PDB file of C-alpha atoms and ligand atoms in Angstrom:
ATOM      1  CA  UNK A   1       5.979  -9.885  -9.711  1.00  0.00           C
ATOM      2  CA  UNK A   2       6.379  -6.136  -9.149  1.00  0.00           C
ATOM      3  CA  UNK A   3       9.554  -4.323 -10.202  1.00  0.00           C
ATOM      4  CA  UNK A   4      10.911  -2.326  -7.275  1.00  0.00           C
ATOM      5  CA  UNK A   5      13.101   0.761  -7.682  1.00  0.00           C
ATOM      6  CA  UNK A   6      15.039   1.707  -4.545  1.00  0.00           C
ATOM      7  CA  UNK A   7      16.189   5.328  -4.244  1.00  0.00           C
ATOM      8  CA  UNK A   8      19.171   5.969  -1.979  1.00  0.00           C
ATOM      9  CA  UNK A   9      21.717   8.621  -1.039  1.00  0.00           C
ATOM     10  CA  UNK A  10      23.930   7.040   1.617  1.00  0.00           C
ATOM     11  CA  UNK A  11      25.072   3.869   3.323  1.00  0.00           C
ATOM     12  CA  UNK A  12      22.162   1.767   2.177  1.00  0.00           C
ATOM     13  CA  UNK A  13      21.471  -0.397   5.227  1.00  0.00           C
ATOM     14  CA  UNK A  14      17.755  -0.177   4.449  1.00  0.00           C
ATOM     15  CA  UNK A  15      18.472  -1.185   0.850  1.00  0.00           C
ATOM     16  CA  UNK A  16      20.414  -4.158   2.250  1.00  0.00           C
ATOM     17  CA  UNK A  17      17.438  -5.121   4.423  1.00  0.00           C
ATOM     18  CA  UNK A  18      15.245  -5.158   1.293  1.00  0.00           C
ATOM     19  CA  UNK A  19      17.763  -7.209  -0.694  1.00  0.00           C
ATOM     20  CA  UNK A  20      18.073  -9.677   2.206  1.00  0.00           C
ATOM     21  CA  UNK A  21      14.291  -9.847   2.555  1.00  0.00           C
ATOM     22  CA  UNK A  22      14.047 -10.970  -1.054  1.00  0.00           C
ATOM     23  CA  UNK A  23      16.519 -13.765  -0.277  1.00  0.00           C
ATOM     24  CA  UNK A  24      14.911 -14.838   3.000  1.00  0.00           C
ATOM     25  CA  UNK A  25      11.373 -14.774   1.633  1.00  0.00           C
ATOM     26  CA  UNK A  26       9.915 -11.744   3.442  1.00  0.00           C
ATOM     27  CA  UNK A  27       9.534 -10.081   0.048  1.00  0.00           C
ATOM     28  CA  UNK A  28       7.843 -12.499  -2.359  1.00  0.00           C
ATOM     29  CA  UNK A  29       5.774 -10.250  -4.585  1.00  0.00           C
ATOM     30  CA  UNK A  30       8.492  -7.946  -5.919  1.00  0.00           C
ATOM     31  CA  UNK A  31      12.150  -7.853  -6.869  1.00  0.00           C
ATOM     32  CA  UNK A  32      14.567  -4.940  -6.900  1.00  0.00           C
ATOM     33  CA  UNK A  33      15.001  -4.008 -10.586  1.00  0.00           C
ATOM     34  CA  UNK A  34      17.266  -1.008 -10.049  1.00  0.00           C
ATOM     35  CA  UNK A  35      18.875   1.159  -7.393  1.00  0.00           C
ATOM     36  CA  UNK A  36      19.156   4.872  -8.115  1.00  0.00           C
ATOM     37  CA  UNK A  37      21.421   7.067  -6.023  1.00  0.00           C
ATOM     38  CA  UNK A  38      21.513  10.846  -5.817  1.00  0.00           C
ATOM     39  CA  UNK A  39      25.222  10.610  -4.967  1.00  0.00           C
ATOM     40  CA  UNK A  40      27.989   8.758  -6.806  1.00  0.00           C
ATOM     41  CA  UNK A  41      29.757   8.184  -3.471  1.00  0.00           C
ATOM     42  CA  UNK A  42      26.863   6.364  -1.787  1.00  0.00           C
ATOM     43  CA  UNK A  43      27.953   2.963  -0.447  1.00  0.00           C
ATOM     44  CA  UNK A  44      24.444   1.785  -1.352  1.00  0.00           C
ATOM     45  CA  UNK A  45      25.648   1.594  -4.984  1.00  0.00           C
ATOM     46  CA  UNK A  46      28.231  -1.034  -3.951  1.00  0.00           C
ATOM     47  CA  UNK A  47      25.555  -3.005  -2.152  1.00  0.00           C
ATOM     48  CA  UNK A  48      23.454  -3.013  -5.332  1.00  0.00           C
ATOM     49  CA  UNK A  49      26.397  -4.182  -7.452  1.00  0.00           C
ATOM     50  CA  UNK A  50      27.240  -6.918  -4.935  1.00  0.00           C
ATOM     51  CA  UNK A  51      23.671  -8.166  -5.225  1.00  0.00           C
ATOM     52  CA  UNK A  52      23.798  -8.095  -9.031  1.00  0.00           C
ATOM     53  CA  UNK A  53      21.220  -5.305  -9.240  1.00  0.00           C
ATOM     54  CA  UNK A  54      21.623  -2.464 -11.794  1.00  0.00           C
ATOM     55  CA  UNK A  55      22.943   0.623  -9.993  1.00  0.00           C
ATOM     56  CA  UNK A  56      22.443   4.100 -11.448  1.00  0.00           C
ATOM     57  CA  UNK A  57      23.428   7.547 -10.250  1.00  0.00           C
ATOM     58  CA  UNK A  58      21.463  10.703 -10.949  1.00  0.00           C
ATOM     59  CA  UNK A  59      23.479  13.346  -9.193  1.00  0.00           C
ATOM     60  CA  UNK A  60      21.723  16.430  -7.893  1.00  0.00           C
ATOM     61  CA  UNK A  61      24.734  18.476  -9.003  1.00  0.00           C
ATOM     62  CA  UNK A  62      23.886  17.876 -12.666  1.00  0.00           C
ATOM     63  CA  UNK A  63      20.381  19.343 -12.441  1.00  0.00           C
ATOM     64  CA  UNK A  64      19.633  22.987 -11.629  1.00  0.00           C
ATOM     65  CA  UNK A  65      16.211  22.484 -10.020  1.00  0.00           C
ATOM     66  CA  UNK A  66      13.710  19.982  -8.655  1.00  0.00           C
ATOM     67  CA  UNK A  67      11.747  19.881 -11.939  1.00  0.00           C
ATOM     68  CA  UNK A  68      14.701  18.883 -14.139  1.00  0.00           C
ATOM     69  CA  UNK A  69      15.906  16.315 -11.593  1.00  0.00           C
ATOM     70  CA  UNK A  70      12.392  14.934 -11.447  1.00  0.00           C
ATOM     71  CA  UNK A  71      12.258  14.475 -15.229  1.00  0.00           C
ATOM     72  CA  UNK A  72      15.570  12.617 -15.292  1.00  0.00           C
ATOM     73  CA  UNK A  73      14.401  10.405 -12.419  1.00  0.00           C
ATOM     74  CA  UNK A  74      11.086   9.624 -14.102  1.00  0.00           C
ATOM     75  CA  UNK A  75      12.862   8.674 -17.333  1.00  0.00           C
ATOM     76  CA  UNK A  76      15.145   6.300 -15.425  1.00  0.00           C
ATOM     77  CA  UNK A  77      12.226   4.721 -13.539  1.00  0.00           C
ATOM     78  CA  UNK A  78      10.385   4.202 -16.832  1.00  0.00           C
ATOM     79  CA  UNK A  79      13.475   2.711 -18.466  1.00  0.00           C
ATOM     80  CA  UNK A  80      13.452  -0.044 -15.828  1.00  0.00           C
ATOM     81  CA  UNK A  81       9.622  -0.310 -15.922  1.00  0.00           C
ATOM     82  CA  UNK A  82       9.468   0.282 -12.179  1.00  0.00           C
ATOM     83  CA  UNK A  83       6.112  -0.414 -10.481  1.00  0.00           C
ATOM     84  CA  UNK A  84       6.892   0.426  -6.847  1.00  0.00           C
ATOM     85  CA  UNK A  85       9.394   2.998  -5.531  1.00  0.00           C
ATOM     86  CA  UNK A  86      11.048   2.628  -2.131  1.00  0.00           C
ATOM     87  CA  UNK A  87      12.811   5.677  -0.695  1.00  0.00           C
ATOM     88  CA  UNK A  88      15.545   4.263   1.538  1.00  0.00           C
ATOM     89  CA  UNK A  89      17.501   7.208   2.866  1.00  0.00           C
ATOM     90  CA  UNK A  90      16.952   9.274  -0.301  1.00  0.00           C
ATOM     91  CA  UNK A  91      17.822  12.880   0.480  1.00  0.00           C
ATOM     92  CA  UNK A  92      16.326  14.609  -2.587  1.00  0.00           C
ATOM     93  CA  UNK A  93      12.809  16.007  -2.707  1.00  0.00           C
ATOM     94  CA  UNK A  94      10.643  14.231  -5.267  1.00  0.00           C
ATOM     95  CA  UNK A  95       8.951  16.496  -7.817  1.00  0.00           C
ATOM     96  CA  UNK A  96       5.315  16.378  -8.797  1.00  0.00           C
ATOM     97  CA  UNK A  97       5.828  14.405 -12.032  1.00  0.00           C
ATOM     98  CA  UNK A  98       7.221  11.377 -10.220  1.00  0.00           C
ATOM     99  CA  UNK A  99       4.696  11.713  -7.395  1.00  0.00           C
ATOM    100  CA  UNK A 100       1.768  11.855  -9.840  1.00  0.00           C
ATOM    101  CA  UNK A 101       3.073   9.048 -12.048  1.00  0.00           C
ATOM    102  CA  UNK A 102       3.455   6.801  -8.987  1.00  0.00           C
ATOM    103  CA  UNK A 103       0.535   7.789  -6.789  1.00  0.00           C
ATOM    104  CA  UNK A 104       0.261   5.379  -3.834  1.00  0.00           C
ATOM    105  CA  UNK A 105       3.211   3.452  -5.248  1.00  0.00           C
ATOM    106  CA  UNK A 106       5.995   5.332  -3.420  1.00  0.00           C
ATOM    107  CA  UNK A 107       6.911   4.517   0.162  1.00  0.00           C
ATOM    108  CA  UNK A 108       9.442   6.080   2.515  1.00  0.00           C
ATOM    109  CA  UNK A 109      10.993   5.060   5.817  1.00  0.00           C
ATOM    110  CA  UNK A 110      11.361   7.756   8.458  1.00  0.00           C
ATOM    111  CA  UNK A 111      13.236   7.206  11.755  1.00  0.00           C
ATOM    112  CA  UNK A 112      10.567   8.436  14.185  1.00  0.00           C
ATOM    113  CA  UNK A 113       6.966   7.747  15.097  1.00  0.00           C
ATOM    114  CA  UNK A 114       5.244  10.211  12.741  1.00  0.00           C
ATOM    115  CA  UNK A 115       3.813  12.825  13.439  1.00  0.00           C
ATOM    116  CA  UNK A 116       6.630  13.371  15.958  1.00  0.00           C
ATOM    117  CA  UNK A 117       9.988  14.677  14.747  1.00  0.00           C
ATOM    118  CA  UNK A 118       9.203  14.717  11.029  1.00  0.00           C
ATOM    119  CA  UNK A 119       8.832  17.148   8.145  1.00  0.00           C
ATOM    120  CA  UNK A 120      11.283  19.635   6.648  1.00  0.00           C
ATOM    121  CA  UNK A 121      14.691  19.617   8.313  1.00  0.00           C
ATOM    122  CA  UNK A 122      14.175  16.328  10.159  1.00  0.00           C
ATOM    123  CA  UNK A 123      16.599  13.872   8.579  1.00  0.00           C
ATOM    124  CA  UNK A 124      19.486  11.683   9.698  1.00  0.00           C
ATOM    125  CA  UNK A 125      20.834  12.313  13.192  1.00  0.00           C
ATOM    126  CA  UNK A 126      18.712  15.476  13.580  1.00  0.00           C
ATOM    127  CA  UNK A 127      15.624  13.326  14.118  1.00  0.00           C
ATOM    128  CA  UNK A 128      17.209  11.444  17.015  1.00  0.00           C
ATOM    129  CA  UNK A 129      18.755  14.596  18.497  1.00  0.00           C
ATOM    130  CA  UNK A 130      15.286  16.160  18.542  1.00  0.00           C
ATOM    131  CA  UNK A 131      13.730  13.104  20.206  1.00  0.00           C
ATOM    132  CA  UNK A 132      16.414  13.118  22.926  1.00  0.00           C
ATOM    133  CA  UNK A 133      16.148  16.894  23.426  1.00  0.00           C
ATOM    134  CA  UNK A 134      12.384  16.613  23.885  1.00  0.00           C
ATOM    135  CA  UNK A 135      12.835  13.825  26.400  1.00  0.00           C
ATOM    136  CA  UNK A 136      10.464  11.282  24.881  1.00  0.00           C
ATOM    137  CA  UNK A 137      10.775   7.760  26.290  1.00  0.00           C
ATOM    138  CA  UNK A 138       9.687   5.966  23.133  1.00  0.00           C
ATOM    139  CA  UNK A 139      10.588   6.615  19.516  1.00  0.00           C
ATOM    140  CA  UNK A 140      10.687   4.302  16.510  1.00  0.00           C
ATOM    141  CA  UNK A 141      10.225   4.228  12.756  1.00  0.00           C
ATOM    142  CA  UNK A 142       7.413   4.786  10.286  1.00  0.00           C
ATOM    143  CA  UNK A 143       6.862   3.590   6.737  1.00  0.00           C
ATOM    144  CA  UNK A 144       4.407   5.809   4.888  1.00  0.00           C
ATOM    145  CA  UNK A 145       3.194   6.640   1.420  1.00  0.00           C
ATOM    146  CA  UNK A 146       4.806   9.650  -0.204  1.00  0.00           C
ATOM    147  CA  UNK A 147       2.754  12.639  -1.266  1.00  0.00           C
ATOM    148  CA  UNK A 148       3.580  16.334  -1.775  1.00  0.00           C
ATOM    149  CA  UNK A 149       3.949  16.948   1.975  1.00  0.00           C
ATOM    150  CA  UNK A 150       7.315  15.972   3.515  1.00  0.00           C
ATOM    151  CA  UNK A 151       6.685  12.836   5.648  1.00  0.00           C
ATOM    152  CA  UNK A 152       2.959  13.585   5.254  1.00  0.00           C
ATOM    153  CA  UNK A 153       1.473  10.579   3.438  1.00  0.00           C
ATOM    154  CA  UNK A 154      -0.709   7.846   4.925  1.00  0.00           C
ATOM    155  CA  UNK A 155       1.050   5.576   7.411  1.00  0.00           C
ATOM    156  CA  UNK A 156       1.512   1.912   6.476  1.00  0.00           C
ATOM    157  CA  UNK A 157       3.504   0.487   9.411  1.00  0.00           C
ATOM    158  CA  UNK A 158       5.127   1.797  12.597  1.00  0.00           C
ATOM    159  CA  UNK A 159       7.366   0.154  15.180  1.00  0.00           C
ATOM    160  CA  UNK A 160       8.308   1.561  18.571  1.00  0.00           C
ATOM    161  CA  UNK A 161      11.777   1.559  20.148  1.00  0.00           C
ATOM    162  CA  UNK A 162      12.422   2.445  23.801  1.00  0.00           C
ATOM    163  CA  UNK A 163      14.887   5.223  24.568  1.00  0.00           C
ATOM    164  CA  UNK A 164      17.519   4.253  27.139  1.00  0.00           C
ATOM    165  CA  UNK A 165      18.933   6.708  29.705  1.00  0.00           C
ATOM    166  CA  UNK A 166      22.432   6.374  28.259  1.00  0.00           C
ATOM    167  CA  UNK A 167      21.367   6.879  24.627  1.00  0.00           C
ATOM    168  CA  UNK A 168      23.130   9.354  22.358  1.00  0.00           C
ATOM    169  CA  UNK A 169      21.744  10.339  18.966  1.00  0.00           C
ATOM    170  CA  UNK A 170      24.216   7.896  17.407  1.00  0.00           C
ATOM    171  CA  UNK A 171      23.295   4.877  19.559  1.00  0.00           C
ATOM    172  CA  UNK A 172      19.601   5.644  19.141  1.00  0.00           C
ATOM    173  CA  UNK A 173      19.943   5.923  15.347  1.00  0.00           C
ATOM    174  CA  UNK A 174      21.619   2.504  15.207  1.00  0.00           C
ATOM    175  CA  UNK A 175      18.960   0.856  17.384  1.00  0.00           C
ATOM    176  CA  UNK A 176      16.033   2.430  15.512  1.00  0.00           C
ATOM    177  CA  UNK A 177      17.512   1.136  12.260  1.00  0.00           C
ATOM    178  CA  UNK A 178      18.131  -2.389  13.544  1.00  0.00           C
ATOM    179  CA  UNK A 179      15.000  -2.836  15.662  1.00  0.00           C
ATOM    180  CA  UNK A 180      12.503  -0.938  13.538  1.00  0.00           C
ATOM    181  CA  UNK A 181      13.466   0.381  10.070  1.00  0.00           C
ATOM    182  CA  UNK A 182      15.104  -2.805   8.808  1.00  0.00           C
ATOM    183  CA  UNK A 183      12.076  -4.819   9.886  1.00  0.00           C
ATOM    184  CA  UNK A 184       9.119  -2.695   8.812  1.00  0.00           C
ATOM    185  CA  UNK A 185      10.525  -1.400   5.507  1.00  0.00           C
ATOM    186  CA  UNK A 186      10.754  -4.891   3.923  1.00  0.00           C
ATOM    187  CA  UNK A 187       7.365  -5.808   5.433  1.00  0.00           C
ATOM    188  CA  UNK A 188       5.701  -2.696   3.996  1.00  0.00           C
ATOM    189  CA  UNK A 189       7.415  -3.228   0.642  1.00  0.00           C
ATOM    190  CA  UNK A 190       5.913  -6.705   0.444  1.00  0.00           C
ATOM    191  CA  UNK A 191       2.449  -5.442   1.439  1.00  0.00           C
ATOM    192  CA  UNK A 192       2.479  -2.795  -1.305  1.00  0.00           C
ATOM    193  CA  UNK A 193       3.885  -5.179  -3.934  1.00  0.00           C
ATOM    194  CA  UNK A 194       1.240  -7.767  -3.028  1.00  0.00           C
ATOM    195  CA  UNK A 195      -1.527  -5.112  -3.336  1.00  0.00           C
ATOM    196  CA  UNK A 196      -2.485  -5.760   0.269  1.00  0.00           C
ATOM    197  CA  UNK A 197      -2.932  -2.147   1.320  1.00  0.00           C
ATOM    198  CA  UNK A 198      -6.118  -0.159   1.022  1.00  0.00           C
ATOM    199  CA  UNK A 199      -6.046   3.591   1.590  1.00  0.00           C
ATOM    200  CA  UNK A 200      -9.089   5.197   3.165  1.00  0.00           C
ATOM    201  CA  UNK A 201      -8.335   8.895   3.677  1.00  0.00           C
ATOM    202  CA  UNK A 202      -5.376   8.931   6.044  1.00  0.00           C
ATOM    203  CA  UNK A 203      -5.923   5.366   7.159  1.00  0.00           C
ATOM    204  CA  UNK A 204      -4.223   2.396   5.582  1.00  0.00           C
ATOM    205  CA  UNK A 205      -5.922  -0.948   6.046  1.00  0.00           C
ATOM    206  CA  UNK A 206      -3.954  -4.142   5.559  1.00  0.00           C
ATOM    207  CA  UNK A 207      -5.866  -6.838   3.660  1.00  0.00           C
ATOM    208  CA  UNK A 208      -5.356 -10.403   4.913  1.00  0.00           C
TER     209      UNK A 208
HETATM  210  C1  GRF B 301      17.591   5.984   7.688  1.00  0.00           C
HETATM  211  O1  GRF B 301      17.628   6.351   9.036  1.00  0.00           O
HETATM  212  C2  GRF B 301      16.259   6.363   7.096  1.00  0.00           C
HETATM  213  O2  GRF B 301      15.200   6.268   7.976  1.00  0.00           O
HETATM  214  C3  GRF B 301      16.490   7.791   6.742  1.00  0.00           C
HETATM  215  O3  GRF B 301      17.821   7.841   6.280  1.00  0.00           O
HETATM  216  C4  GRF B 301      18.571   6.776   6.868  1.00  0.00           C
HETATM  217  C5  GRF B 301      19.188   5.985   5.749  1.00  0.00           C
HETATM  218  O4  GRF B 301      20.090   5.008   6.157  1.00  0.00           O
HETATM  219  N1  GRF B 301      15.478   8.262   5.833  1.00  0.00           N
HETATM  220  P1  GRF B 301      20.628   3.895   5.145  1.00  0.00           P
HETATM  221  O5  GRF B 301      21.245   4.617   3.959  1.00  0.00           O
HETATM  222  O6  GRF B 301      19.480   3.032   4.733  1.00  0.00           O
HETATM  223  O7  GRF B 301      21.659   3.133   5.918  1.00  0.00           O
END
């Protein structure tokens, strides 16, 4: 059984999807051992407490740079003996110590079909605003491994969502979460915990 550490900064609906997936059996090969937030105000911390999961806060305000934040984060992950890290709306940049210590063990959910609308500056509503401004008819979500490049690691799962004529960035964000993120993030978490993914260059193969 793998120990999962979920890193959050906000509302935590993706965290909730992972916690629910553990209860409904979608996630069998891992259990959430701790939730770490970069903000003390994140509602995700309440969700963790309600589920009886240890909730920690490492606030960005207390660390002057990426390197010192990274060290504090690594120490916390080691304290809980975390095997697999899930970034679920985590708004801090990971430093190289954590990335190296957890190579191919960190996954992130991004609310677009990468390589569209991703990379530096594309987070939250901005992603959906950009998709609407470009006029694409289909968007979606991607779960990928995390490396040094923002949203640049190998893709594990993607799910498409149609854009409707009446969509605003807000309605699109909600639908992408419900119809894509909350489904593929627990699925990908299980695949990684069960050692069912094989990385070949940029291509991830799912073992049966
Ligand atoms: C999600 O849209 C996720 O894709 C992005 O940040 C948002 C987090 O939402 N990285 P929540 O905190 O899981 O509700």
